[in-house]
PDB file of C-alpha atoms and ligand atoms in Angstrom:
ATOM      1  CA  UNK A   1     110.990  91.048 103.133  1.00  0.00           C
ATOM      2  CA  UNK A   2     107.542  92.527 103.512  1.00  0.00           C
ATOM      3  CA  UNK A   3     104.911  91.360 101.066  1.00  0.00           C
ATOM      4  CA  UNK A   4     103.278  94.787 100.861  1.00  0.00           C
ATOM      5  CA  UNK A   5     105.148  98.005 101.506  1.00  0.00           C
ATOM      6  CA  UNK A   6     103.297 101.309 101.372  1.00  0.00           C
ATOM      7  CA  UNK A   7     105.165 104.603 101.632  1.00  0.00           C
ATOM      8  CA  UNK A   8     103.828 108.148 101.601  1.00  0.00           C
ATOM      9  CA  UNK A   9     100.528 107.151  99.999  1.00  0.00           C
ATOM     10  CA  UNK A  10      98.369 110.098  99.003  1.00  0.00           C
ATOM     11  CA  UNK A  11      94.905 110.113  97.476  1.00  0.00           C
ATOM     12  CA  UNK A  12      92.592 113.033  96.809  1.00  0.00           C
ATOM     13  CA  UNK A  13      89.048 113.170  95.557  1.00  0.00           C
ATOM     14  CA  UNK A  14      88.922 116.668  94.110  1.00  0.00           C
ATOM     15  CA  UNK A  15      89.926 118.981  96.944  1.00  0.00           C
ATOM     16  CA  UNK A  16      89.338 116.348  99.581  1.00  0.00           C
ATOM     17  CA  UNK A  17      92.564 114.759 100.818  1.00  0.00           C
ATOM     18  CA  UNK A  18      91.421 111.261 101.699  1.00  0.00           C
ATOM     19  CA  UNK A  19      94.827 109.633 102.256  1.00  0.00           C
ATOM     20  CA  UNK A  20      97.389 112.099 103.521  1.00  0.00           C
ATOM     21  CA  UNK A  21     100.615 110.209 103.986  1.00  0.00           C
ATOM     22  CA  UNK A  22      99.995 106.570 104.656  1.00  0.00           C
ATOM     23  CA  UNK A  23     102.904 104.234 105.485  1.00  0.00           C
ATOM     24  CA  UNK A  24     102.665 100.608 106.490  1.00  0.00           C
ATOM     25  CA  UNK A  25     104.019  97.150 105.842  1.00  0.00           C
ATOM     26  CA  UNK A  26     102.424  93.748 105.632  1.00  0.00           C
ATOM     27  CA  UNK A  27     104.572  90.687 106.128  1.00  0.00           C
ATOM     28  CA  UNK A  28     103.963  87.246 104.708  1.00  0.00           C
ATOM     29  CA  UNK A  29     101.272  85.534 106.791  1.00  0.00           C
ATOM     30  CA  UNK A  30     100.174  88.730 108.546  1.00  0.00           C
ATOM     31  CA  UNK A  31      96.506  89.308 109.241  1.00  0.00           C
ATOM     32  CA  UNK A  32      96.210  93.076 109.372  1.00  0.00           C
ATOM     33  CA  UNK A  33      92.976  94.505 110.754  1.00  0.00           C
ATOM     34  CA  UNK A  34      92.274  98.065 109.645  1.00  0.00           C
ATOM     35  CA  UNK A  35      89.926  99.900 111.993  1.00  0.00           C
ATOM     36  CA  UNK A  36      88.749 103.481 112.253  1.00  0.00           C
ATOM     37  CA  UNK A  37      85.685 105.640 112.007  1.00  0.00           C
ATOM     38  CA  UNK A  38      83.545 106.133 108.926  1.00  0.00           C
ATOM     39  CA  UNK A  39      85.185 108.292 106.273  1.00  0.00           C
ATOM     40  CA  UNK A  40      88.722 107.851 107.632  1.00  0.00           C
ATOM     41  CA  UNK A  41      89.919 106.369 104.301  1.00  0.00           C
ATOM     42  CA  UNK A  42      89.985 102.625 105.026  1.00  0.00           C
ATOM     43  CA  UNK A  43      88.189 101.496 101.850  1.00  0.00           C
ATOM     44  CA  UNK A  44      90.098 103.968  99.712  1.00  0.00           C
ATOM     45  CA  UNK A  45      93.399 102.643 101.049  1.00  0.00           C
ATOM     46  CA  UNK A  46      92.373  99.045 100.302  1.00  0.00           C
ATOM     47  CA  UNK A  47      91.146  99.967  96.818  1.00  0.00           C
ATOM     48  CA  UNK A  48      94.479 101.660  96.064  1.00  0.00           C
ATOM     49  CA  UNK A  49      96.293  98.425  96.964  1.00  0.00           C
ATOM     50  CA  UNK A  50      94.445  96.475  94.264  1.00  0.00           C
ATOM     51  CA  UNK A  51      94.354  99.370  91.786  1.00  0.00           C
ATOM     52  CA  UNK A  52      90.619 100.023  91.916  1.00  0.00           C
ATOM     53  CA  UNK A  53      91.717 103.596  92.636  1.00  0.00           C
ATOM     54  CA  UNK A  54      94.823 105.372  91.356  1.00  0.00           C
ATOM     55  CA  UNK A  55      96.930 107.204  93.903  1.00  0.00           C
ATOM     56  CA  UNK A  56      98.129 110.813  93.732  1.00  0.00           C
ATOM     57  CA  UNK A  57     101.480 110.123  95.318  1.00  0.00           C
ATOM     58  CA  UNK A  58     103.562 107.564  97.128  1.00  0.00           C
ATOM     59  CA  UNK A  59     104.799 104.044  96.571  1.00  0.00           C
ATOM     60  CA  UNK A  60     103.200 100.609  96.828  1.00  0.00           C
ATOM     61  CA  UNK A  61     105.497  97.606  96.524  1.00  0.00           C
ATOM     62  CA  UNK A  62     103.975  94.146  96.330  1.00  0.00           C
ATOM     63  CA  UNK A  63     106.465  91.363  96.849  1.00  0.00           C
ATOM     64  CA  UNK A  64     109.149  93.914  95.992  1.00  0.00           C
ATOM     65  CA  UNK A  65     107.526  94.923  92.692  1.00  0.00           C
ATOM     66  CA  UNK A  66     106.266  98.497  92.278  1.00  0.00           C
ATOM     67  CA  UNK A  67     102.518  98.757  91.658  1.00  0.00           C
ATOM     68  CA  UNK A  68     103.233 102.469  91.812  1.00  0.00           C
ATOM     69  CA  UNK A  69     106.482 104.263  92.618  1.00  0.00           C
ATOM     70  CA  UNK A  70     106.538 107.912  93.716  1.00  0.00           C
ATOM     71  CA  UNK A  71     103.088 108.347  92.168  1.00  0.00           C
ATOM     72  CA  UNK A  72     104.099 106.835  88.822  1.00  0.00           C
ATOM     73  CA  UNK A  73     102.530 103.661  87.489  1.00  0.00           C
ATOM     74  CA  UNK A  74     104.327 101.114  85.318  1.00  0.00           C
ATOM     75  CA  UNK A  75     102.811  99.731  82.118  1.00  0.00           C
ATOM     76  CA  UNK A  76      99.433  97.996  82.331  1.00  0.00           C
ATOM     77  CA  UNK A  77     100.758  94.465  81.952  1.00  0.00           C
ATOM     78  CA  UNK A  78     102.944  94.954  85.038  1.00  0.00           C
ATOM     79  CA  UNK A  79     100.024  96.366  87.033  1.00  0.00           C
ATOM     80  CA  UNK A  80      97.851  93.399  86.012  1.00  0.00           C
ATOM     81  CA  UNK A  81     100.540  90.924  86.975  1.00  0.00           C
ATOM     82  CA  UNK A  82     100.770  92.431  90.457  1.00  0.00           C
ATOM     83  CA  UNK A  83      97.031  92.786  91.080  1.00  0.00           C
ATOM     84  CA  UNK A  84      96.307  89.259  89.831  1.00  0.00           C
ATOM     85  CA  UNK A  85      98.184  88.165  92.916  1.00  0.00           C
ATOM     86  CA  UNK A  86      95.441  89.610  95.126  1.00  0.00           C
ATOM     87  CA  UNK A  87      91.856  88.679  95.790  1.00  0.00           C
ATOM     88  CA  UNK A  88      89.267  91.090  97.147  1.00  0.00           C
ATOM     89  CA  UNK A  89      86.017  90.535  98.995  1.00  0.00           C
ATOM     90  CA  UNK A  90      83.511  93.377  99.284  1.00  0.00           C
ATOM     91  CA  UNK A  91      80.756  94.198 101.736  1.00  0.00           C
ATOM     92  CA  UNK A  92      78.105  93.593  99.061  1.00  0.00           C
ATOM     93  CA  UNK A  93      79.344  90.185  97.786  1.00  0.00           C
ATOM     94  CA  UNK A  94      79.105  91.327  94.111  1.00  0.00           C
ATOM     95  CA  UNK A  95      78.162  87.891  92.759  1.00  0.00           C
ATOM     96  CA  UNK A  96      76.545  87.673  89.317  1.00  0.00           C
ATOM     97  CA  UNK A  97      72.849  87.009  90.073  1.00  0.00           C
ATOM     98  CA  UNK A  98      72.076  85.369  86.715  1.00  0.00           C
ATOM     99  CA  UNK A  99      74.833  82.766  87.090  1.00  0.00           C
ATOM    100  CA  UNK A 100      74.977  79.693  89.274  1.00  0.00           C
ATOM    101  CA  UNK A 101      77.427  79.538  92.150  1.00  0.00           C
ATOM    102  CA  UNK A 102      79.632  77.276  90.067  1.00  0.00           C
ATOM    103  CA  UNK A 103      79.645  79.643  87.091  1.00  0.00           C
ATOM    104  CA  UNK A 104      80.386  82.618  89.335  1.00  0.00           C
ATOM    105  CA  UNK A 105      83.652  80.877  90.132  1.00  0.00           C
ATOM    106  CA  UNK A 106      84.622  79.240  86.868  1.00  0.00           C
ATOM    107  CA  UNK A 107      83.654  81.923  84.321  1.00  0.00           C
ATOM    108  CA  UNK A 108      86.128  84.595  85.547  1.00  0.00           C
ATOM    109  CA  UNK A 109      88.816  81.937  86.008  1.00  0.00           C
ATOM    110  CA  UNK A 110      88.370  80.807  82.419  1.00  0.00           C
ATOM    111  CA  UNK A 111      88.179  84.266  80.868  1.00  0.00           C
ATOM    112  CA  UNK A 112      90.739  86.115  82.987  1.00  0.00           C
ATOM    113  CA  UNK A 113      93.135  83.421  84.038  1.00  0.00           C
ATOM    114  CA  UNK A 114      92.676  81.242  80.966  1.00  0.00           C
ATOM    115  CA  UNK A 115      92.095  78.147  83.051  1.00  0.00           C
ATOM    116  CA  UNK A 116      90.655  75.171  81.218  1.00  0.00           C
ATOM    117  CA  UNK A 117      87.045  74.383  82.095  1.00  0.00           C
ATOM    118  CA  UNK A 118      88.032  71.131  83.812  1.00  0.00           C
ATOM    119  CA  UNK A 119      90.748  72.751  85.877  1.00  0.00           C
ATOM    120  CA  UNK A 120      88.446  75.624  86.837  1.00  0.00           C
ATOM    121  CA  UNK A 121      85.638  73.260  87.785  1.00  0.00           C
ATOM    122  CA  UNK A 122      87.908  71.104  89.923  1.00  0.00           C
ATOM    123  CA  UNK A 123      89.300  74.110  91.719  1.00  0.00           C
ATOM    124  CA  UNK A 124      85.809  75.620  92.176  1.00  0.00           C
ATOM    125  CA  UNK A 125      84.535  72.389  93.725  1.00  0.00           C
ATOM    126  CA  UNK A 126      87.507  72.181  96.060  1.00  0.00           C
ATOM    127  CA  UNK A 127      87.141  75.806  97.199  1.00  0.00           C
ATOM    128  CA  UNK A 128      83.354  75.653  97.643  1.00  0.00           C
ATOM    129  CA  UNK A 129      83.857  72.534  99.738  1.00  0.00           C
ATOM    130  CA  UNK A 130      86.413  74.415 101.796  1.00  0.00           C
ATOM    131  CA  UNK A 131      84.004  77.272 102.592  1.00  0.00           C
ATOM    132  CA  UNK A 132      81.203  74.825 103.361  1.00  0.00           C
ATOM    133  CA  UNK A 133      79.282  75.455 100.137  1.00  0.00           C
ATOM    134  CA  UNK A 134      79.991  72.191  98.350  1.00  0.00           C
ATOM    135  CA  UNK A 135      76.276  71.380  98.139  1.00  0.00           C
ATOM    136  CA  UNK A 136      75.305  74.622  96.390  1.00  0.00           C
ATOM    137  CA  UNK A 137      77.149  74.382  93.074  1.00  0.00           C
ATOM    138  CA  UNK A 138      74.037  74.726  90.915  1.00  0.00           C
ATOM    139  CA  UNK A 139      72.223  77.251  93.105  1.00  0.00           C
ATOM    140  CA  UNK A 140      71.728  80.901  92.153  1.00  0.00           C
ATOM    141  CA  UNK A 141      73.051  83.552  94.580  1.00  0.00           C
ATOM    142  CA  UNK A 142      69.560  84.929  95.279  1.00  0.00           C
ATOM    143  CA  UNK A 143      68.577  81.607  96.805  1.00  0.00           C
ATOM    144  CA  UNK A 144      71.407  81.781  99.332  1.00  0.00           C
ATOM    145  CA  UNK A 145      71.643  83.582 102.658  1.00  0.00           C
ATOM    146  CA  UNK A 146      73.941  86.595 102.884  1.00  0.00           C
ATOM    147  CA  UNK A 147      76.493  84.571 104.799  1.00  0.00           C
ATOM    148  CA  UNK A 148      76.433  81.844 102.158  1.00  0.00           C
ATOM    149  CA  UNK A 149      76.796  84.418  99.379  1.00  0.00           C
ATOM    150  CA  UNK A 150      79.769  85.939 101.128  1.00  0.00           C
ATOM    151  CA  UNK A 151      81.424  82.537 101.507  1.00  0.00           C
ATOM    152  CA  UNK A 152      80.928  81.974  97.760  1.00  0.00           C
ATOM    153  CA  UNK A 153      82.515  85.404  97.165  1.00  0.00           C
ATOM    154  CA  UNK A 154      85.502  84.348  99.274  1.00  0.00           C
ATOM    155  CA  UNK A 155      85.824  81.118  97.284  1.00  0.00           C
ATOM    156  CA  UNK A 156      85.635  83.128  94.069  1.00  0.00           C
ATOM    157  CA  UNK A 157      88.431  85.437  95.227  1.00  0.00           C
ATOM    158  CA  UNK A 158      90.531  82.355  96.017  1.00  0.00           C
ATOM    159  CA  UNK A 159      90.099  80.926  92.496  1.00  0.00           C
ATOM    160  CA  UNK A 160      93.111  82.886  91.218  1.00  0.00           C
ATOM    161  CA  UNK A 161      95.269  81.437  93.984  1.00  0.00           C
ATOM    162  CA  UNK A 162      96.115  84.878  95.347  1.00  0.00           C
ATOM    163  CA  UNK A 163      99.046  85.501  97.628  1.00  0.00           C
ATOM    164  CA  UNK A 164      97.150  88.291  99.394  1.00  0.00           C
ATOM    165  CA  UNK A 165      93.468  88.613 100.292  1.00  0.00           C
ATOM    166  CA  UNK A 166      91.836  91.989 100.885  1.00  0.00           C
ATOM    167  CA  UNK A 167      88.505  92.230 102.701  1.00  0.00           C
ATOM    168  CA  UNK A 168      86.411  95.411 102.962  1.00  0.00           C
ATOM    169  CA  UNK A 169      83.947  94.980 105.813  1.00  0.00           C
ATOM    170  CA  UNK A 170      82.940  91.502 104.664  1.00  0.00           C
ATOM    171  CA  UNK A 171      80.360  91.040 107.419  1.00  0.00           C
ATOM    172  CA  UNK A 172      78.818  94.510 107.620  1.00  0.00           C
ATOM    173  CA  UNK A 173      75.860  93.634 105.392  1.00  0.00           C
ATOM    174  CA  UNK A 174      75.078  90.484 107.376  1.00  0.00           C
ATOM    175  CA  UNK A 175      72.753  89.750 110.241  1.00  0.00           C
ATOM    176  CA  UNK A 176      74.686  88.927 113.399  1.00  0.00           C
ATOM    177  CA  UNK A 177      73.852  85.218 113.189  1.00  0.00           C
ATOM    178  CA  UNK A 178      75.383  85.006 109.713  1.00  0.00           C
ATOM    179  CA  UNK A 179      78.472  87.009 110.592  1.00  0.00           C
ATOM    180  CA  UNK A 180      79.962  84.135 112.566  1.00  0.00           C
ATOM    181  CA  UNK A 181      80.112  81.703 109.650  1.00  0.00           C
ATOM    182  CA  UNK A 182      81.942  84.223 107.459  1.00  0.00           C
ATOM    183  CA  UNK A 183      84.367  85.115 110.239  1.00  0.00           C
ATOM    184  CA  UNK A 184      84.990  81.390 110.774  1.00  0.00           C
ATOM    185  CA  UNK A 185      85.907  81.027 107.090  1.00  0.00           C
ATOM    186  CA  UNK A 186      88.287  83.973 107.359  1.00  0.00           C
ATOM    187  CA  UNK A 187      89.757  82.575 110.542  1.00  0.00           C
ATOM    188  CA  UNK A 188      90.409  79.311 108.745  1.00  0.00           C
ATOM    189  CA  UNK A 189      92.237  81.173 105.963  1.00  0.00           C
ATOM    190  CA  UNK A 190      94.309  82.972 108.575  1.00  0.00           C
ATOM    191  CA  UNK A 191      95.211  79.666 110.209  1.00  0.00           C
ATOM    192  CA  UNK A 192      96.495  78.496 106.825  1.00  0.00           C
ATOM    193  CA  UNK A 193      98.808  81.544 106.867  1.00  0.00           C
ATOM    194  CA  UNK A 194      97.061  83.456 104.114  1.00  0.00           C
ATOM    195  CA  UNK A 195      98.264  87.057 104.126  1.00  0.00           C
ATOM    196  CA  UNK A 196      95.179  89.193 104.748  1.00  0.00           C
ATOM    197  CA  UNK A 197      94.300  92.867 105.055  1.00  0.00           C
ATOM    198  CA  UNK A 198      90.861  93.197 106.599  1.00  0.00           C
ATOM    199  CA  UNK A 199      88.916  96.421 107.041  1.00  0.00           C
ATOM    200  CA  UNK A 200      86.521  95.528 109.800  1.00  0.00           C
ATOM    201  CA  UNK A 201      84.161  96.736 112.482  1.00  0.00           C
ATOM    202  CA  UNK A 202      84.380  93.323 114.135  1.00  0.00           C
ATOM    203  CA  UNK A 203      86.604  94.128 117.069  1.00  0.00           C
ATOM    204  CA  UNK A 204      86.584  90.512 118.236  1.00  0.00           C
ATOM    205  CA  UNK A 205      88.134  89.491 114.904  1.00  0.00           C
ATOM    206  CA  UNK A 206      90.716  92.284 115.160  1.00  0.00           C
ATOM    207  CA  UNK A 207      91.560  91.278 118.714  1.00  0.00           C
ATOM    208  CA  UNK A 208      91.568  87.498 118.341  1.00  0.00           C
ATOM    209  CA  UNK A 209      92.712  86.821 114.768  1.00  0.00           C
ATOM    210  CA  UNK A 210      94.772  89.813 113.610  1.00  0.00           C
ATOM    211  CA  UNK A 211      98.536  89.815 113.996  1.00  0.00           C
ATOM    212  CA  UNK A 212      98.574  93.587 113.583  1.00  0.00           C
ATOM    213  CA  UNK A 213      95.973  96.317 114.012  1.00  0.00           C
ATOM    214  CA  UNK A 214      96.047  99.621 112.149  1.00  0.00           C
ATOM    215  CA  UNK A 215      93.940 102.514 113.402  1.00  0.00           C
ATOM    216  CA  UNK A 216      93.118 105.044 110.678  1.00  0.00           C
ATOM    217  CA  UNK A 217      91.861 108.500 111.415  1.00  0.00           C
ATOM    218  CA  UNK A 218      91.187 111.273 108.923  1.00  0.00           C
ATOM    219  CA  UNK A 219      93.458 109.917 106.184  1.00  0.00           C
ATOM    220  CA  UNK A 220      96.427 108.915 108.300  1.00  0.00           C
ATOM    221  CA  UNK A 221      97.469 105.890 110.309  1.00  0.00           C
ATOM    222  CA  UNK A 222      97.336 107.266 113.800  1.00  0.00           C
ATOM    223  CA  UNK A 223      98.465 104.149 115.573  1.00  0.00           C
ATOM    224  CA  UNK A 224      99.462 100.587 114.769  1.00  0.00           C
ATOM    225  CA  UNK A 225     100.557  97.654 116.829  1.00  0.00           C
ATOM    226  CA  UNK A 226      99.703  94.202 118.056  1.00  0.00           C
ATOM    227  CA  UNK A 227      96.062  93.639 119.069  1.00  0.00           C
ATOM    228  CA  UNK A 228      97.314  93.566 122.642  1.00  0.00           C
ATOM    229  CA  UNK A 229      98.922  97.002 122.300  1.00  0.00           C
ATOM    230  CA  UNK A 230      95.980  98.598 120.522  1.00  0.00           C
ATOM    231  CA  UNK A 231      93.191  97.148 122.631  1.00  0.00           C
ATOM    232  CA  UNK A 232      94.817  97.053 126.052  1.00  0.00           C
ATOM    233  CA  UNK A 233      97.120 100.014 125.889  1.00  0.00           C
ATOM    234  CA  UNK A 234      96.199 102.462 123.116  1.00  0.00           C
ATOM    235  CA  UNK A 235      98.604 105.388 123.163  1.00  0.00           C
ATOM    236  CA  UNK A 236      96.535 107.913 121.301  1.00  0.00           C
ATOM    237  CA  UNK A 237      93.505 109.640 122.786  1.00  0.00           C
ATOM    238  CA  UNK A 238      91.596 109.309 119.505  1.00  0.00           C
ATOM    239  CA  UNK A 239      92.244 105.572 119.420  1.00  0.00           C
ATOM    240  CA  UNK A 240      90.910 105.365 122.978  1.00  0.00           C
ATOM    241  CA  UNK A 241      87.822 107.384 122.068  1.00  0.00           C
ATOM    242  CA  UNK A 242      87.151 105.229 118.993  1.00  0.00           C
ATOM    243  CA  UNK A 243      87.529 101.982 120.938  1.00  0.00           C
ATOM    244  CA  UNK A 244      85.216 103.315 123.625  1.00  0.00           C
ATOM    245  CA  UNK A 245      82.448 103.853 121.072  1.00  0.00           C
ATOM    246  CA  UNK A 246      82.849 100.471 119.314  1.00  0.00           C
ATOM    247  CA  UNK A 247      83.497  98.272 122.347  1.00  0.00           C
ATOM    248  CA  UNK A 248      80.409  99.344 124.252  1.00  0.00           C
TER     249      UNK A 248
HETATM  250  N1  ATP B 301      84.746 107.953  94.589  1.00  0.00           N
HETATM  251  C1  ATP B 301      84.767 108.941  95.496  1.00  0.00           C
HETATM  252  N2  ATP B 301      84.575 110.226  95.137  1.00  0.00           N
HETATM  253  C2  ATP B 301      84.615 111.237  96.039  1.00  0.00           C
HETATM  254  N3  ATP B 301      84.833 111.053  97.346  1.00  0.00           N
HETATM  255  C3  ATP B 301      85.013 109.808  97.781  1.00  0.00           C
HETATM  256  C4  ATP B 301      84.998 108.678  96.893  1.00  0.00           C
HETATM  257  N4  ATP B 301      85.220 107.551  97.612  1.00  0.00           N
HETATM  258  C5  ATP B 301      85.359 107.962  98.888  1.00  0.00           C
HETATM  259  N5  ATP B 301      85.255 109.283  99.007  1.00  0.00           N
HETATM  260  C6  ATP B 301      85.393 110.084 100.237  1.00  0.00           C
HETATM  261  O1  ATP B 301      86.646 109.755 100.818  1.00  0.00           O
HETATM  262  C7  ATP B 301      86.539 109.697 102.240  1.00  0.00           C
HETATM  263  C8  ATP B 301      87.027 108.312 102.701  1.00  0.00           C
HETATM  264  O2  ATP B 301      86.121 107.325 102.255  1.00  0.00           O
HETATM  265  P1  ATP B 301      86.321 105.787 102.502  1.00  0.00           P
HETATM  266  O3  ATP B 301      85.229 105.101 101.797  1.00  0.00           O
HETATM  267  O4  ATP B 301      87.715 105.413 102.161  1.00  0.00           O
HETATM  268  O5  ATP B 301      86.146 105.732 104.083  1.00  0.00           O
HETATM  269  P2  ATP B 301      85.999 104.460 105.043  1.00  0.00           P
HETATM  270  O6  ATP B 301      86.996 104.656 106.142  1.00  0.00           O
HETATM  271  O7  ATP B 301      86.054 103.231 104.258  1.00  0.00           O
HETATM  272  O8  ATP B 301      84.535 104.690 105.671  1.00  0.00           O
HETATM  273  P3  ATP B 301      83.383 103.596 106.060  1.00  0.00           P
HETATM  274  O9  ATP B 301      83.786 103.057 107.413  1.00  0.00           O
HETATM  275  O10 ATP B 301      82.140 104.417 106.152  1.00  0.00           O
HETATM  276  O11 ATP B 301      83.342 102.555 104.989  1.00  0.00           O
HETATM  277  C9  ATP B 301      85.108 110.018 102.574  1.00  0.00           C
HETATM  278  O12 ATP B 301      85.024 111.361 102.905  1.00  0.00           O
HETATM  279  C10 ATP B 301      84.371 109.719 101.285  1.00  0.00           C
HETATM  280  O13 ATP B 301      83.227 110.513 101.185  1.00  0.00           O
HETATM  281 MG1   MG B 302      84.659 101.739 103.822  1.00  0.00          MG
END
């Protein structure tokens, strides 16, 4: 069974139809790269999956459970239960600047997930170690490089032990030399079979790490397939044109 199933997803902002009829599936362990030009609806689609935006129509099933069905949402507790199964990482890290790295991880875990302080601290240490930030527990985010901040943000998203990780251009705010360390962390997650949906401009990541590539254009999925299919043999002229501009 697919872990995420999206059918007929529609989203408008006022008169602007941003998602027109989006269908796709994500299987357990998939790394789905979502590519497409600016304004095509990639972020909006991702935000709908984790209920940062409400949809205007369509169905999203997560592990078989409806986050929304035919445009109708279930009660809040059900929505929370489903979205607590997902972690999200944003372009702009979104760490709390006044808190240490450690507190950025353990405070939300304690308040939202009701973890005990000891359990949260142990998990935070383990995850920061995993992303190569084990030495920076007591540091404040402003004293870290962008790449380090983003790795802390990834560790924070993993605190809730999510089944699915969503990434919205996690390396776009980073200098090229810092991009690699974040991509390496994501690659490691992928190798541990984390299910991931990654909006990205990093075509090397899409080509080398993704199991499936989705090309979005003007609110629809114009083409999807294996990296091999999309990069070596794109069927659609618009996919070809897009790849030509980004692979220069
Ligand atoms: N909160 C909002 N209110 C009104 N319009 C919005 C809002 N968020 C996004 N849009 C519009 O929806 C369209 C899709 O935006 P979205 O951010 O999903 O695109 P994107 O594919 O992620 O682009 P980018 O590659 O630049 O991040 C754009 O035209 C954008 O201006
Ligand atoms: Mg975006």
